[in-house]
Amino acid sequence: MRAWLTGIRSSGFAAIMLGLVVLAAFVLVPTIGTYLDQRQRVAALEEAVEVGEERVADLEAQRERWTDPAYITTQARERLYFVAPGEVVYLIDNDLPPQDVPQEPAAVSDEVQTTRTDWMGQMVRSITEAGLSRTVTGTTEP
């Protein structure tokens, strides 16, 4: 009888310990989930700060370039076609001789040709036929 009571006592202890482990899991799991969620947010915010710092550095470098008079002159010449007094600028649109200007593009392949189909009409017909078709709800056995 004494051995039986000892077994009940040890199994009762095991049940209490199991209950405490389950209770600890219920208490810690939401906390761990919140911690992981906050770590992800912190990582995303750190990445956003890094991108912002890179953007600020680029803008500061660009601002420094714009303080240089030579850069301003170069940009005015390239972007706005400004010229210094007394200079003459020539803009050439087609500088190729007429014989070198490609008239028609060469064929890519002898076998591949363009088709003369009305793809839009075919697509509309396909959609209307699909929408108007009847579906089979079940099989009928004779």
PDB file of N, CA, C and O in Angstrom, residues 3-71:
ATOM      1  N   ALA A   3       3.768   1.640  -1.340  1.00  0.00           N
ATOM      2  CA  ALA A   3       4.329   1.841  -2.684  1.00  0.00           C
ATOM      3  C   ALA A   3       3.294   2.489  -3.600  1.00  0.00           C
ATOM      4  O   ALA A   3       3.632   3.325  -4.447  1.00  0.00           O
ATOM      5  N   TRP A   4       2.059   2.099  -3.410  1.00  0.00           N
ATOM      6  CA  TRP A   4       0.996   2.692  -4.238  1.00  0.00           C
ATOM      7  C   TRP A   4       0.850   4.178  -3.942  1.00  0.00           C
ATOM      8  O   TRP A   4       0.700   4.998  -4.841  1.00  0.00           O
ATOM      9  N   LEU A   5       0.857   4.573  -2.678  1.00  0.00           N
ATOM     10  CA  LEU A   5       0.769   5.985  -2.296  1.00  0.00           C
ATOM     11  C   LEU A   5       1.976   6.776  -2.796  1.00  0.00           C
ATOM     12  O   LEU A   5       1.848   7.927  -3.218  1.00  0.00           O
ATOM     13  N   THR A   6       3.149   6.190  -2.780  1.00  0.00           N
ATOM     14  CA  THR A   6       4.348   6.849  -3.284  1.00  0.00           C
ATOM     15  C   THR A   6       4.222   7.099  -4.780  1.00  0.00           C
ATOM     16  O   THR A   6       4.599   8.150  -5.289  1.00  0.00           O
ATOM     17  N   GLY A   7       3.650   6.144  -5.509  1.00  0.00           N
ATOM     18  CA  GLY A   7       3.433   6.307  -6.962  1.00  0.00           C
ATOM     19  C   GLY A   7       2.442   7.410  -7.251  1.00  0.00           C
ATOM     20  O   GLY A   7       2.590   8.179  -8.190  1.00  0.00           O
ATOM     21  N   ILE A   8       1.382   7.512  -6.443  1.00  0.00           N
ATOM     22  CA  ILE A   8       0.387   8.571  -6.627  1.00  0.00           C
ATOM     23  C   ILE A   8       1.014   9.923  -6.328  1.00  0.00           C
ATOM     24  O   ILE A   8       0.792  10.896  -7.036  1.00  0.00           O
ATOM     25  N   ARG A   9       1.836   9.971  -5.300  1.00  0.00           N
ATOM     26  CA  ARG A   9       2.464  11.224  -4.926  1.00  0.00           C
ATOM     27  C   ARG A   9       3.415  11.685  -6.042  1.00  0.00           C
ATOM     28  O   ARG A   9       3.433  12.852  -6.415  1.00  0.00           O
ATOM     29  N   SER A  10       4.197  10.785  -6.597  1.00  0.00           N
ATOM     30  CA  SER A  10       5.128  11.172  -7.645  1.00  0.00           C
ATOM     31  C   SER A  10       4.378  11.520  -8.930  1.00  0.00           C
ATOM     32  O   SER A  10       4.768  12.432  -9.659  1.00  0.00           O
ATOM     33  N   SER A  11       3.288  10.833  -9.226  1.00  0.00           N
ATOM     34  CA  SER A  11       2.529  11.183 -10.421  1.00  0.00           C
ATOM     35  C   SER A  11       1.803  12.509 -10.208  1.00  0.00           C
ATOM     36  O   SER A  11       1.620  13.281 -11.141  1.00  0.00           O
ATOM     37  N   GLY A  12       1.398  12.806  -8.971  1.00  0.00           N
ATOM     38  CA  GLY A  12       0.794  14.104  -8.671  1.00  0.00           C
ATOM     39  C   GLY A  12       1.812  15.210  -8.835  1.00  0.00           C
ATOM     40  O   GLY A  12       1.520  16.292  -9.363  1.00  0.00           O
ATOM     41  N   PHE A  13       3.034  14.958  -8.404  1.00  0.00           N
ATOM     42  CA  PHE A  13       4.107  15.934  -8.582  1.00  0.00           C
ATOM     43  C   PHE A  13       4.368  16.167 -10.065  1.00  0.00           C
ATOM     44  O   PHE A  13       4.552  17.311 -10.508  1.00  0.00           O
ATOM     45  N   ALA A  14       4.350  15.088 -10.850  1.00  0.00           N
ATOM     46  CA  ALA A  14       4.568  15.209 -12.293  1.00  0.00           C
ATOM     47  C   ALA A  14       3.438  16.009 -12.935  1.00  0.00           C
ATOM     48  O   ALA A  14       3.662  16.830 -13.829  1.00  0.00           O
ATOM     49  N   ALA A  15       2.209  15.794 -12.482  1.00  0.00           N
ATOM     50  CA  ALA A  15       1.071  16.531 -13.035  1.00  0.00           C
ATOM     51  C   ALA A  15       1.177  18.012 -12.698  1.00  0.00           C
ATOM     52  O   ALA A  15       0.903  18.885 -13.537  1.00  0.00           O
ATOM     53  N   ILE A  16       1.595  18.338 -11.468  1.00  0.00           N
ATOM     54  CA  ILE A  16       1.759  19.745 -11.086  1.00  0.00           C
ATOM     55  C   ILE A  16       2.858  20.389 -11.914  1.00  0.00           C
ATOM     56  O   ILE A  16       2.713  21.514 -12.413  1.00  0.00           O
ATOM     57  N   MET A  17       3.964  19.690 -12.085  1.00  0.00           N
ATOM     58  CA  MET A  17       5.072  20.230 -12.878  1.00  0.00           C
ATOM     59  C   MET A  17       4.657  20.408 -14.337  1.00  0.00           C
ATOM     60  O   MET A  17       5.001  21.410 -14.977  1.00  0.00           O
ATOM     61  N   LEU A  18       3.905  19.469 -14.875  1.00  0.00           N
ATOM     62  CA  LEU A  18       3.419  19.583 -16.240  1.00  0.00           C
ATOM     63  C   LEU A  18       2.491  20.784 -16.369  1.00  0.00           C
ATOM     64  O   LEU A  18       2.561  21.541 -17.337  1.00  0.00           O
ATOM     65  N   GLY A  19       1.643  20.981 -15.390  1.00  0.00           N
ATOM     66  CA  GLY A  19       0.752  22.145 -15.385  1.00  0.00           C
ATOM     67  C   GLY A  19       1.527  23.448 -15.350  1.00  0.00           C
ATOM     68  O   GLY A  19       1.185  24.418 -16.035  1.00  0.00           O
ATOM     69  N   LEU A  20       2.598  23.487 -14.533  1.00  0.00           N
ATOM     70  CA  LEU A  20       3.431  24.690 -14.477  1.00  0.00           C
ATOM     71  C   LEU A  20       4.138  24.957 -15.804  1.00  0.00           C
ATOM     72  O   LEU A  20       4.263  26.104 -16.235  1.00  0.00           O
ATOM     73  N   VAL A  21       4.595  23.900 -16.472  1.00  0.00           N
ATOM     74  CA  VAL A  21       5.240  24.058 -17.779  1.00  0.00           C
ATOM     75  C   VAL A  21       4.246  24.590 -18.804  1.00  0.00           C
ATOM     76  O   VAL A  21       4.547  25.499 -19.588  1.00  0.00           O
ATOM     77  N   VAL A  22       3.041  24.060 -18.805  1.00  0.00           N
ATOM     78  CA  VAL A  22       2.006  24.530 -19.731  1.00  0.00           C
ATOM     79  C   VAL A  22       1.647  25.981 -19.435  1.00  0.00           C
ATOM     80  O   VAL A  22       1.504  26.808 -20.333  1.00  0.00           O
ATOM     81  N   LEU A  23       1.529  26.324 -18.171  1.00  0.00           N
ATOM     82  CA  LEU A  23       1.233  27.703 -17.778  1.00  0.00           C
ATOM     83  C   LEU A  23       2.356  28.640 -18.211  1.00  0.00           C
ATOM     84  O   LEU A  23       2.103  29.734 -18.726  1.00  0.00           O
ATOM     85  N   ALA A  24       3.593  28.216 -18.024  1.00  0.00           N
ATOM     86  CA  ALA A  24       4.736  29.034 -18.456  1.00  0.00           C
ATOM     87  C   ALA A  24       4.716  29.225 -19.972  1.00  0.00           C
ATOM     88  O   ALA A  24       5.020  30.307 -20.481  1.00  0.00           O
ATOM     89  N   ALA A  25       4.345  28.180 -20.706  1.00  0.00           N
ATOM     90  CA  ALA A  25       4.276  28.297 -22.171  1.00  0.00           C
ATOM     91  C   ALA A  25       3.197  29.301 -22.565  1.00  0.00           C
ATOM     92  O   ALA A  25       3.407  30.138 -23.462  1.00  0.00           O
ATOM     93  N   PHE A  26       2.041  29.253 -21.909  1.00  0.00           N
ATOM     94  CA  PHE A  26       0.972  30.211 -22.217  1.00  0.00           C
ATOM     95  C   PHE A  26       1.383  31.642 -21.890  1.00  0.00           C
ATOM     96  O   PHE A  26       0.972  32.586 -22.547  1.00  0.00           O
ATOM     97  N   VAL A  27       2.199  31.811 -20.876  1.00  0.00           N
ATOM     98  CA  VAL A  27       2.628  33.157 -20.487  1.00  0.00           C
ATOM     99  C   VAL A  27       3.738  33.656 -21.418  1.00  0.00           C
ATOM    100  O   VAL A  27       3.751  34.819 -21.812  1.00  0.00           O
ATOM    101  N   LEU A  28       4.667  32.794 -21.801  1.00  0.00           N
ATOM    102  CA  LEU A  28       5.840  33.228 -22.559  1.00  0.00           C
ATOM    103  C   LEU A  28       5.622  33.317 -24.066  1.00  0.00           C
ATOM    104  O   LEU A  28       6.268  34.128 -24.717  1.00  0.00           O
ATOM    105  N   VAL A  29       4.760  32.509 -24.648  1.00  0.00           N
ATOM    106  CA  VAL A  29       4.585  32.505 -26.101  1.00  0.00           C
ATOM    107  C   VAL A  29       4.125  33.864 -26.626  1.00  0.00           C
ATOM    108  O   VAL A  29       4.700  34.377 -27.587  1.00  0.00           O
ATOM    109  N   PRO A  30       3.124  34.511 -26.057  1.00  0.00           N
ATOM    110  CA  PRO A  30       2.764  35.834 -26.575  1.00  0.00           C
ATOM    111  C   PRO A  30       3.888  36.859 -26.399  1.00  0.00           C
ATOM    112  O   PRO A  30       4.102  37.709 -27.258  1.00  0.00           O
ATOM    113  N   THR A  31       4.627  36.744 -25.307  1.00  0.00           N
ATOM    114  CA  THR A  31       5.727  37.669 -25.077  1.00  0.00           C
ATOM    115  C   THR A  31       6.820  37.470 -26.124  1.00  0.00           C
ATOM    116  O   THR A  31       7.368  38.436 -26.645  1.00  0.00           O
ATOM    117  N   ILE A  32       7.120  36.237 -26.437  1.00  0.00           N
ATOM    118  CA  ILE A  32       8.133  35.949 -27.450  1.00  0.00           C
ATOM    119  C   ILE A  32       7.653  36.422 -28.821  1.00  0.00           C
ATOM    120  O   ILE A  32       8.417  36.987 -29.597  1.00  0.00           O
ATOM    121  N   GLY A  33       6.380  36.201 -29.125  1.00  0.00           N
ATOM    122  CA  GLY A  33       5.833  36.672 -30.402  1.00  0.00           C
ATOM    123  C   GLY A  33       5.912  38.185 -30.517  1.00  0.00           C
ATOM    124  O   GLY A  33       6.271  38.725 -31.562  1.00  0.00           O
ATOM    125  N   THR A  34       5.591  38.882 -29.432  1.00  0.00           N
ATOM    126  CA  THR A  34       5.689  40.344 -29.429  1.00  0.00           C
ATOM    127  C   THR A  34       7.135  40.779 -29.605  1.00  0.00           C
ATOM    128  O   THR A  34       7.423  41.718 -30.363  1.00  0.00           O
ATOM    129  N   TYR A  35       8.046  40.098 -28.942  1.00  0.00           N
ATOM    130  CA  TYR A  35       9.469  40.424 -29.061  1.00  0.00           C
ATOM    131  C   TYR A  35       9.952  40.255 -30.504  1.00  0.00           C
ATOM    132  O   TYR A  35      10.634  41.122 -31.046  1.00  0.00           O
ATOM    133  N   LEU A  36       9.585  39.142 -31.132  1.00  0.00           N
ATOM    134  CA  LEU A  36      10.010  38.910 -32.517  1.00  0.00           C
ATOM    135  C   LEU A  36       9.403  39.938 -33.465  1.00  0.00           C
ATOM    136  O   LEU A  36      10.067  40.424 -34.384  1.00  0.00           O
ATOM    137  N   ASP A  37       8.150  40.297 -33.236  1.00  0.00           N
ATOM    138  CA  ASP A  37       7.495  41.312 -34.062  1.00  0.00           C
ATOM    139  C   ASP A  37       8.195  42.666 -33.920  1.00  0.00           C
ATOM    140  O   ASP A  37       8.445  43.359 -34.900  1.00  0.00           O
ATOM    141  N   GLN A  38       8.557  43.013 -32.696  1.00  0.00           N
ATOM    142  CA  GLN A  38       9.250  44.278 -32.468  1.00  0.00           C
ATOM    143  C   GLN A  38      10.641  44.258 -33.078  1.00  0.00           C
ATOM    144  O   GLN A  38      11.100  45.270 -33.615  1.00  0.00           O
ATOM    145  N   ARG A  39      11.319  43.130 -33.057  1.00  0.00           N
ATOM    146  CA  ARG A  39      12.646  43.035 -33.677  1.00  0.00           C
ATOM    147  C   ARG A  39      12.538  43.224 -35.194  1.00  0.00           C
ATOM    148  O   ARG A  39      13.392  43.861 -35.799  1.00  0.00           O
ATOM    149  N   GLN A  40      11.490  42.672 -35.803  1.00  0.00           N
ATOM    150  CA  GLN A  40      11.296  42.863 -37.242  1.00  0.00           C
ATOM    151  C   GLN A  40      11.032  44.329 -37.555  1.00  0.00           C
ATOM    152  O   GLN A  40      11.555  44.867 -38.528  1.00  0.00           O
ATOM    153  N   ARG A  41      10.226  44.984 -36.735  1.00  0.00           N
ATOM    154  CA  ARG A  41       9.948  46.404 -36.949  1.00  0.00           C
ATOM    155  C   ARG A  41      11.210  47.241 -36.777  1.00  0.00           C
ATOM    156  O   ARG A  41      11.457  48.164 -37.552  1.00  0.00           O
ATOM    157  N   VAL A  42      11.999  46.920 -35.772  1.00  0.00           N
ATOM    158  CA  VAL A  42      13.247  47.654 -35.553  1.00  0.00           C
ATOM    159  C   VAL A  42      14.183  47.465 -36.736  1.00  0.00           C
ATOM    160  O   VAL A  42      14.811  48.425 -37.213  1.00  0.00           O
ATOM    161  N   ALA A  43      14.290  46.249 -37.251  1.00  0.00           N
ATOM    162  CA  ALA A  43      15.153  45.994 -38.409  1.00  0.00           C
ATOM    163  C   ALA A  43      14.664  46.772 -39.626  1.00  0.00           C
ATOM    164  O   ALA A  43      15.471  47.346 -40.370  1.00  0.00           O
ATOM    165  N   ALA A  44      13.344  46.812 -39.842  1.00  0.00           N
ATOM    166  CA  ALA A  44      12.805  47.557 -40.985  1.00  0.00           C
ATOM    167  C   ALA A  44      13.057  49.053 -40.818  1.00  0.00           C
ATOM    168  O   ALA A  44      13.412  49.746 -41.791  1.00  0.00           O
ATOM    169  N   LEU A  45      12.903  49.565 -39.602  1.00  0.00           N
ATOM    170  CA  LEU A  45      13.155  50.988 -39.369  1.00  0.00           C
ATOM    171  C   LEU A  45      14.638  51.329 -39.508  1.00  0.00           C
ATOM    172  O   LEU A  45      14.983  52.392 -40.049  1.00  0.00           O
ATOM    173  N   GLU A  46      15.507  50.442 -39.063  1.00  0.00           N
ATOM    174  CA  GLU A  46      16.944  50.681 -39.245  1.00  0.00           C
ATOM    175  C   GLU A  46      17.310  50.711 -40.721  1.00  0.00           C
ATOM    176  O   GLU A  46      18.120  51.529 -41.157  1.00  0.00           O
ATOM    177  N   GLU A  47      16.693  49.828 -41.503  1.00  0.00           N
ATOM    178  CA  GLU A  47      16.945  49.826 -42.946  1.00  0.00           C
ATOM    179  C   GLU A  47      16.423  51.106 -43.587  1.00  0.00           C
ATOM    180  O   GLU A  47      17.078  51.690 -44.442  1.00  0.00           O
ATOM    181  N   ALA A  48      15.256  51.575 -43.146  1.00  0.00           N
ATOM    182  CA  ALA A  48      14.712  52.822 -43.675  1.00  0.00           C
ATOM    183  C   ALA A  48      15.601  54.006 -43.310  1.00  0.00           C
ATOM    184  O   ALA A  48      15.810  54.912 -44.133  1.00  0.00           O
ATOM    185  N   VAL A  49      16.148  54.000 -42.112  1.00  0.00           N
ATOM    186  CA  VAL A  49      17.060  55.073 -41.702  1.00  0.00           C
ATOM    187  C   VAL A  49      18.330  55.039 -42.551  1.00  0.00           C
ATOM    188  O   VAL A  49      18.822  56.079 -42.994  1.00  0.00           O
ATOM    189  N   GLU A  50      18.832  53.848 -42.814  1.00  0.00           N
ATOM    190  CA  GLU A  50      20.034  53.720 -43.643  1.00  0.00           C
ATOM    191  C   GLU A  50      19.782  54.241 -45.060  1.00  0.00           C
ATOM    192  O   GLU A  50      20.608  54.967 -45.610  1.00  0.00           O
ATOM    193  N   VAL A  51      18.640  53.895 -45.619  1.00  0.00           N
ATOM    194  CA  VAL A  51      18.298  54.392 -46.956  1.00  0.00           C
ATOM    195  C   VAL A  51      18.151  55.912 -46.937  1.00  0.00           C
ATOM    196  O   VAL A  51      18.614  56.610 -47.843  1.00  0.00           O
ATOM    197  N   GLY A  52      17.535  56.428 -45.885  1.00  0.00           N
ATOM    198  CA  GLY A  52      17.385  57.875 -45.763  1.00  0.00           C
ATOM    199  C   GLY A  52      18.723  58.580 -45.633  1.00  0.00           C
ATOM    200  O   GLY A  52      18.935  59.651 -46.226  1.00  0.00           O
ATOM    201  N   GLU A  53      19.638  57.994 -44.867  1.00  0.00           N
ATOM    202  CA  GLU A  53      20.966  58.591 -44.731  1.00  0.00           C
ATOM    203  C   GLU A  53      21.711  58.583 -46.062  1.00  0.00           C
ATOM    204  O   GLU A  53      22.416  59.547 -46.389  1.00  0.00           O
ATOM    205  N   GLU A  54      21.576  57.508 -46.836  1.00  0.00           N
ATOM    206  CA  GLU A  54      22.200  57.470 -48.162  1.00  0.00           C
ATOM    207  C   GLU A  54      21.613  58.544 -49.065  1.00  0.00           C
ATOM    208  O   GLU A  54      22.339  59.207 -49.809  1.00  0.00           O
ATOM    209  N   ARG A  55      20.320  58.728 -49.005  1.00  0.00           N
ATOM    210  CA  ARG A  55      19.650  59.757 -49.815  1.00  0.00           C
ATOM    211  C   ARG A  55      20.122  61.152 -49.411  1.00  0.00           C
ATOM    212  O   ARG A  55      20.381  61.994 -50.267  1.00  0.00           O
ATOM    213  N   VAL A  56      20.249  61.392 -48.098  1.00  0.00           N
ATOM    214  CA  VAL A  56      20.726  62.682 -47.616  1.00  0.00           C
ATOM    215  C   VAL A  56      22.154  62.924 -48.089  1.00  0.00           C
ATOM    216  O   VAL A  56      22.501  64.029 -48.524  1.00  0.00           O
ATOM    217  N   ALA A  57      22.996  61.888 -48.028  1.00  0.00           N
ATOM    218  CA  ALA A  57      24.378  62.030 -48.493  1.00  0.00           C
ATOM    219  C   ALA A  57      24.419  62.351 -49.985  1.00  0.00           C
ATOM    220  O   ALA A  57      25.213  63.201 -50.425  1.00  0.00           O
ATOM    221  N   ASP A  58      23.571  61.686 -50.775  1.00  0.00           N
ATOM    222  CA  ASP A  58      23.512  61.980 -52.209  1.00  0.00           C
ATOM    223  C   ASP A  58      23.059  63.408 -52.458  1.00  0.00           C
ATOM    224  O   ASP A  58      23.617  64.103 -53.326  1.00  0.00           O
ATOM    225  N   LEU A  59      22.051  63.860 -51.735  1.00  0.00           N
ATOM    226  CA  LEU A  59      21.560  65.224 -51.920  1.00  0.00           C
ATOM    227  C   LEU A  59      22.593  66.265 -51.488  1.00  0.00           C
ATOM    228  O   LEU A  59      22.735  67.312 -52.130  1.00  0.00           O
ATOM    229  N   GLU A  60      23.313  65.973 -50.411  1.00  0.00           N
ATOM    230  CA  GLU A  60      24.363  66.907 -49.993  1.00  0.00           C
ATOM    231  C   GLU A  60      25.480  66.977 -51.024  1.00  0.00           C
ATOM    232  O   GLU A  60      26.009  68.059 -51.304  1.00  0.00           O
ATOM    233  N   ALA A  61      25.850  65.825 -51.604  1.00  0.00           N
ATOM    234  CA  ALA A  61      26.869  65.823 -52.651  1.00  0.00           C
ATOM    235  C   ALA A  61      26.389  66.610 -53.870  1.00  0.00           C
ATOM    236  O   ALA A  61      27.158  67.361 -54.483  1.00  0.00           O
ATOM    237  N   GLN A  62      25.126  66.450 -54.211  1.00  0.00           N
ATOM    238  CA  GLN A  62      24.576  67.194 -55.344  1.00  0.00           C
ATOM    239  C   GLN A  62      24.551  68.695 -55.038  1.00  0.00           C
ATOM    240  O   GLN A  62      24.849  69.514 -55.897  1.00  0.00           O
ATOM    241  N   ARG A  63      24.214  69.063 -53.802  1.00  0.00           N
ATOM    242  CA  ARG A  63      24.219  70.477 -53.421  1.00  0.00           C
ATOM    243  C   ARG A  63      25.632  71.060 -53.520  1.00  0.00           C
ATOM    244  O   ARG A  63      25.818  72.183 -53.982  1.00  0.00           O
ATOM    245  N   GLU A  64      26.625  70.274 -53.114  1.00  0.00           N
ATOM    246  CA  GLU A  64      28.011  70.725 -53.222  1.00  0.00           C
ATOM    247  C   GLU A  64      28.418  70.923 -54.678  1.00  0.00           C
ATOM    248  O   GLU A  64      29.143  71.856 -55.006  1.00  0.00           O
ATOM    249  N   ARG A  65      27.963  70.034 -55.562  1.00  0.00           N
ATOM    250  CA  ARG A  65      28.277  70.192 -56.990  1.00  0.00           C
ATOM    251  C   ARG A  65      27.680  71.473 -57.536  1.00  0.00           C
ATOM    252  O   ARG A  65      28.280  72.140 -58.365  1.00  0.00           O
ATOM    253  N   TRP A  66      26.466  71.803 -57.092  1.00  0.00           N
ATOM    254  CA  TRP A  66      25.800  72.988 -57.614  1.00  0.00           C
ATOM    255  C   TRP A  66      26.416  74.293 -57.104  1.00  0.00           C
ATOM    256  O   TRP A  66      26.080  75.367 -57.589  1.00  0.00           O
ATOM    257  N   THR A  67      27.289  74.235 -56.126  1.00  0.00           N
ATOM    258  CA  THR A  67      27.985  75.446 -55.689  1.00  0.00           C
ATOM    259  C   THR A  67      29.199  75.746 -56.566  1.00  0.00           C
ATOM    260  O   THR A  67      29.758  76.831 -56.478  1.00  0.00           O
ATOM    261  N   ASP A  68      29.596  74.804 -57.393  1.00  0.00           N
ATOM    262  CA  ASP A  68      30.747  74.991 -58.287  1.00  0.00           C
ATOM    263  C   ASP A  68      30.285  75.709 -59.560  1.00  0.00           C
ATOM    264  O   ASP A  68      29.414  75.206 -60.281  1.00  0.00           O
ATOM    265  N   PRO A  69      30.855  76.877 -59.897  1.00  0.00           N
ATOM    266  CA  PRO A  69      30.435  77.603 -61.106  1.00  0.00           C
ATOM    267  C   PRO A  69      30.692  76.831 -62.400  1.00  0.00           C
ATOM    268  O   PRO A  69      29.919  76.934 -63.354  1.00  0.00           O
ATOM    269  N   ALA A  70      31.745  76.023 -62.441  1.00  0.00           N
ATOM    270  CA  ALA A  70      32.025  75.243 -63.651  1.00  0.00           C
ATOM    271  C   ALA A  70      30.932  74.204 -63.893  1.00  0.00           C
ATOM    272  O   ALA A  70      30.518  73.969 -65.036  1.00  0.00           O
ATOM    273  N   TYR A  71      30.440  73.587 -62.812  1.00  0.00           N
ATOM    274  CA  TYR A  71      29.370  72.596 -62.948  1.00  0.00           C
ATOM    275  C   TYR A  71      28.080  73.260 -63.421  1.00  0.00           C
ATOM    276  O   TYR A  71      27.373  72.720 -64.271  1.00  0.00           O
TER     277      TYR A  71
END
